[in-house]
Amino acid sequence: MPFVKIQKDKPYFKRFQVKYRRRRAGKTDYYQRKKLTIQAKNKYATPKYRLVVRPTCSRIICQIVYATLAGDKVLAQADSKELTRYGLKAGFKNYCAAYCTGLLVGRRVLQKVGLFEQYTGVGDDEEDEVTGEIVSVQFGKRTFFVDELDDDRRPLRVNLDIGLARTSLGAKIFGALKGASDAGLDIPHNHKKFPGYDVDEKEYDASVHKDQIFGEHVAEYMRFLEQEDAESGTKRLEEQFGTYVKAGVAADDLEQMYLDVHKAIRADPSPKHKESNKERSAKATHDKKFKKPARKTKEQRDADIDAKLKKIEAMEEESDSDEEEEDDE
């Protein structure tokens, strides 16, 4: 092969710069991360807070995070599995659960920073119900995405961090965003990715989004499966909604269940444990009943071996004596 063009020569490899480890692993979009974390230099010790939403196969995880030179710090965290404390019996990874998780982390962080009573958000009482509309207030040249401003303190500004997820219309990530926004956080957003937005007509129907928040799409599909099972004799409802059936949740019970969950979250959003897991594990005391005994010394082990050997010898002598008696007979 005499005529081979060298594509990457020695100077190329000498100047090659390896990318960050999490970029090589495909875990972090550093272009996005820089926009979300870099703060102006004249704003000393004023971090940018991020609403980190990570949906998994079994749960929705929401965190309020800010970046430092030593690494990211978590200000508040909520998991959809915690919703069992607030009355959610089934469905921990759908759009409704994402909204509830965002509502929980929003109320929890406002309780932590001392804005719990100043910014109550949308849906705090029966008159101010969740409608799916986007609320915002103009103050000078700035827009705050809250229902009303407090005279003394501004709301907590948080930016949505979606990671590597797709920003498709109606994604669960935007359900968590809507829940955190209704909790009282100031999150810049618009209606173009919410359920109910028509891309062709450029119109937004808030009632569709409200139905999605209260699980009307789930209830409608459950009713369809019930009717199909009654006609054909199949058991598709038990197969696809087994946890709902086991918990005794019917299609008509979903809206009231989510209303009760929202009310319980607003009543007490504090975490189950006041201390972190690391602090609790450091203070944990173990039951001495399950404690392993201390290791034996060399003398104790030798004594045990001698006792076992003597026992074996005694058993052999006894068996030999029994055989001699049988022979004499």
Coordinates of C-alpha atoms in Angstrom, one line a residue:
M1 CA 0.0 0.0 0.0
P2 CA 2.4 2.8 -1.2
F3 CA -0.2 5.6 -1.7
V4 CA -1.9 5.9 1.6
K5 CA -2.8 9.4 2.7
I6 CA -2.1 10.1 6.4
Q7 CA -5.3 11.6 7.8
K8 CA -4.2 12.2 11.4
D9 CA -0.4 12.7 11.8
K10 CA 1.8 13.1 14.8
P11 CA 1.1 16.9 15.4
Y12 CA -2.6 16.1 15.5
F13 CA -2.3 13.6 18.4
K14 CA 0.2 15.9 20.2
R15 CA -2.4 18.6 20.3
F16 CA -5.4 16.4 21.0
Q17 CA -7.3 17.4 24.1
V18 CA -9.4 14.8 25.8
K19 CA -13.0 15.8 26.6
Y20 CA -14.4 15.7 30.1
R21 CA -15.2 12.3 31.5
R22 CA -18.9 12.8 31.8
R23 CA -19.0 14.1 28.2
R24 CA -17.1 11.0 27.0
A25 CA -19.6 8.9 28.9
G26 CA -22.5 10.8 27.3
K27 CA -23.9 11.9 30.7
T28 CA -23.5 15.7 30.8
D29 CA -24.2 18.4 28.3
Y30 CA -21.6 20.9 29.3
Y31 CA -22.8 23.6 26.9
Q32 CA -26.2 23.5 28.7
R33 CA -24.5 23.2 32.2
K34 CA -22.4 26.3 31.6
K35 CA -25.5 28.4 30.8
L36 CA -27.3 27.1 33.9
T37 CA -24.4 27.5 36.4
I38 CA -22.2 30.5 35.4
Q39 CA -23.2 33.6 37.2
A40 CA -22.1 37.2 36.6
K41 CA -18.9 38.1 38.3
N42 CA -20.4 41.2 40.0
K43 CA -23.0 39.0 41.7
Y44 CA -20.7 37.6 44.4
A45 CA -21.8 34.5 46.2
T46 CA -25.1 34.5 44.4
P47 CA -25.5 31.0 42.8
K48 CA -28.0 30.1 40.1
Y49 CA -30.5 27.6 41.4
R50 CA -31.6 24.7 39.1
L51 CA -34.7 22.5 39.2
V52 CA -33.2 19.2 38.3
V53 CA -35.8 16.7 37.1
R54 CA -34.9 13.1 36.4
P55 CA -37.6 10.6 35.5
T56 CA -36.6 7.0 35.8
C57 CA -38.4 3.7 35.0
S58 CA -40.1 3.6 38.5
R59 CA -40.1 7.1 39.9
I60 CA -39.7 10.9 39.4
I61 CA -36.8 12.6 41.2
C62 CA -36.7 16.4 41.6
Q63 CA -33.9 18.4 43.3
I64 CA -33.1 22.1 43.8
V65 CA -29.3 22.3 43.1
Y66 CA -26.7 25.0 43.0
A67 CA -23.1 24.7 41.8
T68 CA -19.9 25.5 43.8
L69 CA -16.2 25.0 43.0
A70 CA -16.2 21.9 45.2
G71 CA -19.2 20.4 43.4
D72 CA -23.0 20.7 43.3
K73 CA -24.9 21.2 46.5
V74 CA -28.5 20.0 46.9
L75 CA -30.8 22.5 48.7
A76 CA -33.9 20.3 48.6
Q77 CA -34.9 17.0 47.2
A78 CA -38.2 15.1 46.6
D79 CA -39.0 11.7 45.2
S80 CA -42.3 10.4 43.9
K81 CA -42.0 7.4 46.2
E82 CA -42.5 9.9 49.1
L83 CA -46.0 10.6 47.9
T84 CA -47.2 7.5 49.7
R85 CA -47.0 9.6 52.9
Y86 CA -49.4 12.0 51.3
G87 CA -52.0 9.6 50.2
L88 CA -50.9 8.5 46.7
K89 CA -51.7 4.8 46.4
A90 CA -50.5 4.0 42.9
G91 CA -48.9 5.6 39.8
F92 CA -45.5 7.0 40.8
K93 CA -44.1 7.8 37.4
N94 CA -46.8 9.4 35.3
Y95 CA -47.5 13.1 34.6
C96 CA -49.7 13.5 37.7
A97 CA -46.9 12.1 39.9
A98 CA -44.4 14.4 38.3
Y99 CA -46.7 17.4 39.1
C100 CA -47.0 16.3 42.7
T101 CA -43.3 15.8 43.0
G102 CA -42.6 19.2 41.6
L103 CA -45.1 20.7 44.0
L104 CA -43.5 18.9 47.0
V105 CA -39.9 20.0 46.2
G106 CA -41.2 23.6 45.6
R107 CA -43.0 23.9 48.9
R108 CA -40.1 22.1 50.7
V109 CA -37.4 24.5 49.4
L110 CA -39.6 27.6 50.2
Q111 CA -40.1 26.3 53.7
K112 CA -36.3 25.9 54.0
V113 CA -35.4 29.5 52.7
G114 CA -38.2 31.2 54.7
L115 CA -40.6 32.0 51.9
F116 CA -43.2 29.5 52.8
E117 CA -45.9 32.0 53.8
Q118 CA -45.0 34.8 51.4
Y119 CA -45.4 32.7 48.2
T120 CA -48.2 30.1 48.5
G121 CA -48.5 29.6 44.7
V122 CA -51.6 28.4 42.8
G123 CA -54.1 26.1 44.4
D124 CA -53.6 27.0 48.0
D125 CA -57.3 27.1 48.8
E126 CA -60.6 26.0 47.2
E127 CA -61.2 29.4 45.6
D128 CA -57.7 29.5 44.0
E129 CA -57.8 26.1 42.3
V130 CA -55.3 24.7 39.7
T131 CA -56.4 25.8 36.2
G132 CA -53.3 25.0 34.1
E133 CA -52.8 28.7 33.2
I134 CA -49.4 30.3 33.4
V135 CA -49.3 33.1 36.0
S136 CA -46.8 36.0 35.8
V137 CA -46.3 39.5 37.3
Q138 CA -44.5 42.4 35.7
F139 CA -42.3 44.5 38.0
G140 CA -40.3 47.2 36.1
K141 CA -38.6 45.4 33.2
R142 CA -38.6 42.0 34.8
T143 CA -41.2 39.2 34.7
F144 CA -41.7 37.1 37.7
F145 CA -43.6 33.8 37.2
V146 CA -45.6 34.0 40.4
D147 CA -49.2 35.0 41.2
E148 CA -48.3 38.0 43.3
L149 CA -45.1 39.6 44.6
D150 CA -44.3 40.2 48.3
D151 CA -43.4 43.7 49.4
D152 CA -40.2 42.7 51.3
R153 CA -38.7 39.7 49.5
R154 CA -38.6 38.6 45.9
P155 CA -39.4 35.0 44.9
L156 CA -36.8 32.3 44.6
R157 CA -35.7 32.2 40.9
V158 CA -35.0 28.6 39.7
N159 CA -34.1 27.4 36.2
L160 CA -35.2 24.1 34.8
D161 CA -32.4 21.5 34.2
I162 CA -33.7 18.7 32.0
G163 CA -30.3 17.0 31.5
L164 CA -30.3 14.9 28.3
A165 CA -34.0 14.3 28.1
R166 CA -36.1 15.1 25.0
T167 CA -38.2 18.3 25.2
S168 CA -41.2 16.7 23.5
L169 CA -44.6 18.3 24.0
G170 CA -46.3 17.1 27.1
A171 CA -43.2 15.4 28.6
K172 CA -43.3 14.5 32.3
I173 CA -40.4 17.0 32.9
F174 CA -42.8 19.9 32.2
G175 CA -45.3 18.4 34.7
A176 CA -42.7 18.7 37.4
L177 CA -42.0 22.3 36.2
K178 CA -45.7 23.2 36.4
G179 CA -45.9 21.7 39.9
A180 CA -42.9 23.6 41.2
S181 CA -44.3 26.8 39.6
D182 CA -47.7 26.3 41.2
A183 CA -45.8 25.8 44.5
G184 CA -44.5 29.4 44.4
L185 CA -41.2 29.2 42.7
D186 CA -40.2 31.7 40.0
I187 CA -39.4 29.5 37.0
P188 CA -39.1 31.1 33.5
H189 CA -41.3 29.1 31.1
N190 CA -44.1 29.4 28.5
H191 CA -47.0 27.2 27.4
K192 CA -45.4 25.8 24.2
K193 CA -44.4 22.4 25.7
F194 CA -47.5 21.9 28.0
P195 CA -50.3 19.4 27.2
G196 CA -53.1 21.3 25.5
Y197 CA -50.9 23.4 23.2
D198 CA -51.7 23.1 19.5
V199 CA -48.6 23.5 17.4
D200 CA -50.5 24.1 14.1
E201 CA -53.0 26.6 15.5
K202 CA -50.6 28.2 18.0
E203 CA -53.2 28.0 20.7
Y204 CA -53.1 26.8 24.3
D205 CA -56.0 25.1 26.0
A206 CA -55.4 25.2 29.7
S207 CA -58.3 22.8 30.5
V208 CA -56.5 20.0 28.7
H209 CA -53.5 20.6 30.9
K210 CA -55.7 20.6 34.0
D211 CA -57.2 17.3 33.1
Q212 CA -53.7 15.9 32.6
I213 CA -52.6 17.1 36.1
F214 CA -55.6 15.4 37.8
G215 CA -55.2 12.1 35.8
E216 CA -58.2 12.4 33.5
H217 CA -56.2 10.7 30.7
V218 CA -55.5 7.8 33.0
A219 CA -59.1 7.5 34.1
E220 CA -60.3 7.6 30.5
Y221 CA -58.0 4.7 29.5
M222 CA -59.1 2.7 32.6
R223 CA -62.8 3.2 31.6
F224 CA -61.9 2.0 28.1
L225 CA -60.3 -1.2 29.5
E226 CA -63.2 -1.9 31.8
Q227 CA -65.6 -1.7 29.0
E228 CA -63.4 -3.9 26.8
D229 CA -63.0 -6.5 29.5
A230 CA -66.8 -6.6 30.1
E231 CA -67.4 -7.2 26.4
S232 CA -64.6 -9.6 25.5
G233 CA -64.0 -11.3 28.9
T234 CA -60.3 -10.3 29.1
K235 CA -58.4 -9.0 32.1
R236 CA -56.4 -6.2 30.6
L237 CA -57.3 -3.8 33.4
E238 CA -55.8 -6.0 36.0
E239 CA -52.7 -6.6 33.8
Q240 CA -52.0 -3.0 33.1
F241 CA -53.4 -1.3 36.2
G242 CA -52.7 -4.1 38.8
T243 CA -51.4 -1.7 41.4
Y244 CA -54.5 0.5 41.1
V245 CA -56.8 -2.5 41.3
K246 CA -54.9 -3.8 44.3
A247 CA -55.1 -0.5 46.1
G248 CA -58.8 -0.1 45.4
V249 CA -58.4 3.0 43.1
A250 CA -61.1 3.2 40.4
A251 CA -61.2 5.6 37.5
D252 CA -63.6 7.9 39.2
D253 CA -61.4 8.1 42.3
L254 CA -58.3 9.6 40.7
E255 CA -59.2 13.3 40.7
Q256 CA -60.2 13.3 44.4
M257 CA -57.0 11.3 45.2
Y258 CA -54.8 13.9 43.6
L259 CA -56.7 16.8 45.2
D260 CA -56.1 15.2 48.6
V261 CA -52.4 14.6 47.8
H262 CA -52.0 18.3 46.8
K263 CA -53.7 19.4 50.0
A264 CA -51.5 17.1 52.2
I265 CA -48.3 18.4 50.5
R266 CA -49.3 22.0 51.2
A267 CA -50.1 21.2 54.8
D268 CA -46.7 19.7 55.6
P269 CA -44.0 19.4 52.9
S270 CA -41.2 18.7 55.4
P271 CA -39.1 15.5 54.8
K272 CA -39.7 12.4 56.8
H273 CA -36.3 12.8 58.6
K274 CA -34.9 16.1 59.7
E275 CA -31.3 14.9 59.6
S276 CA -29.6 13.6 56.5
N277 CA -29.0 9.9 55.9
K278 CA -25.3 10.3 56.6
E279 CA -26.0 11.9 60.0
R280 CA -28.5 9.3 60.9
S281 CA -26.2 6.4 60.0
A282 CA -23.4 7.9 62.1
K283 CA -25.7 8.0 65.2
A284 CA -27.2 4.6 64.6
T285 CA -26.9 2.1 67.4
H286 CA -27.0 -1.6 66.5
D287 CA -28.7 -4.3 68.5
K288 CA -26.1 -6.3 70.5
K289 CA -28.1 -9.4 70.0
F290 CA -26.8 -9.6 66.4
K291 CA -23.3 -8.6 67.2
K292 CA -20.6 -11.0 66.2
P293 CA -18.5 -12.5 69.0
A294 CA -14.9 -11.5 69.5
R295 CA -12.3 -13.5 67.6
K296 CA -10.8 -16.3 69.7
T297 CA -7.1 -16.3 70.7
K298 CA -4.6 -18.9 69.6
E299 CA -4.8 -20.7 73.0
Q300 CA -8.6 -20.9 72.8
R301 CA -8.5 -22.3 69.3
D302 CA -5.9 -24.9 70.3
A303 CA -8.0 -25.9 73.3
D304 CA -11.1 -26.3 71.1
I305 CA -9.1 -28.5 68.7
D306 CA -7.8 -30.7 71.6
A307 CA -11.4 -31.0 72.9
K308 CA -12.7 -32.1 69.5
L309 CA -9.8 -34.7 69.1
K310 CA -10.5 -36.1 72.5
K311 CA -14.2 -36.4 71.7
I312 CA -13.4 -38.2 68.5
E313 CA -11.0 -40.6 70.2
A314 CA -13.6 -41.4 72.9
M315 CA -16.2 -42.1 70.2
E316 CA -13.8 -44.4 68.4
E317 CA -12.9 -46.3 71.6
E318 CA -16.6 -46.7 72.4
S319 CA -17.3 -48.1 68.9
D320 CA -14.3 -50.5 69.1
S321 CA -15.5 -51.8 72.5
D322 CA -19.0 -52.4 71.1
E323 CA -17.6 -54.4 68.2
E324 CA -15.5 -56.6 70.6
E325 CA -18.5 -57.4 72.7
E326 CA -20.4 -58.5 69.6
D327 CA -17.5 -60.8 68.5
D328 CA -17.5 -62.5 72.0
E329 CA -21.1 -63.2 71.8

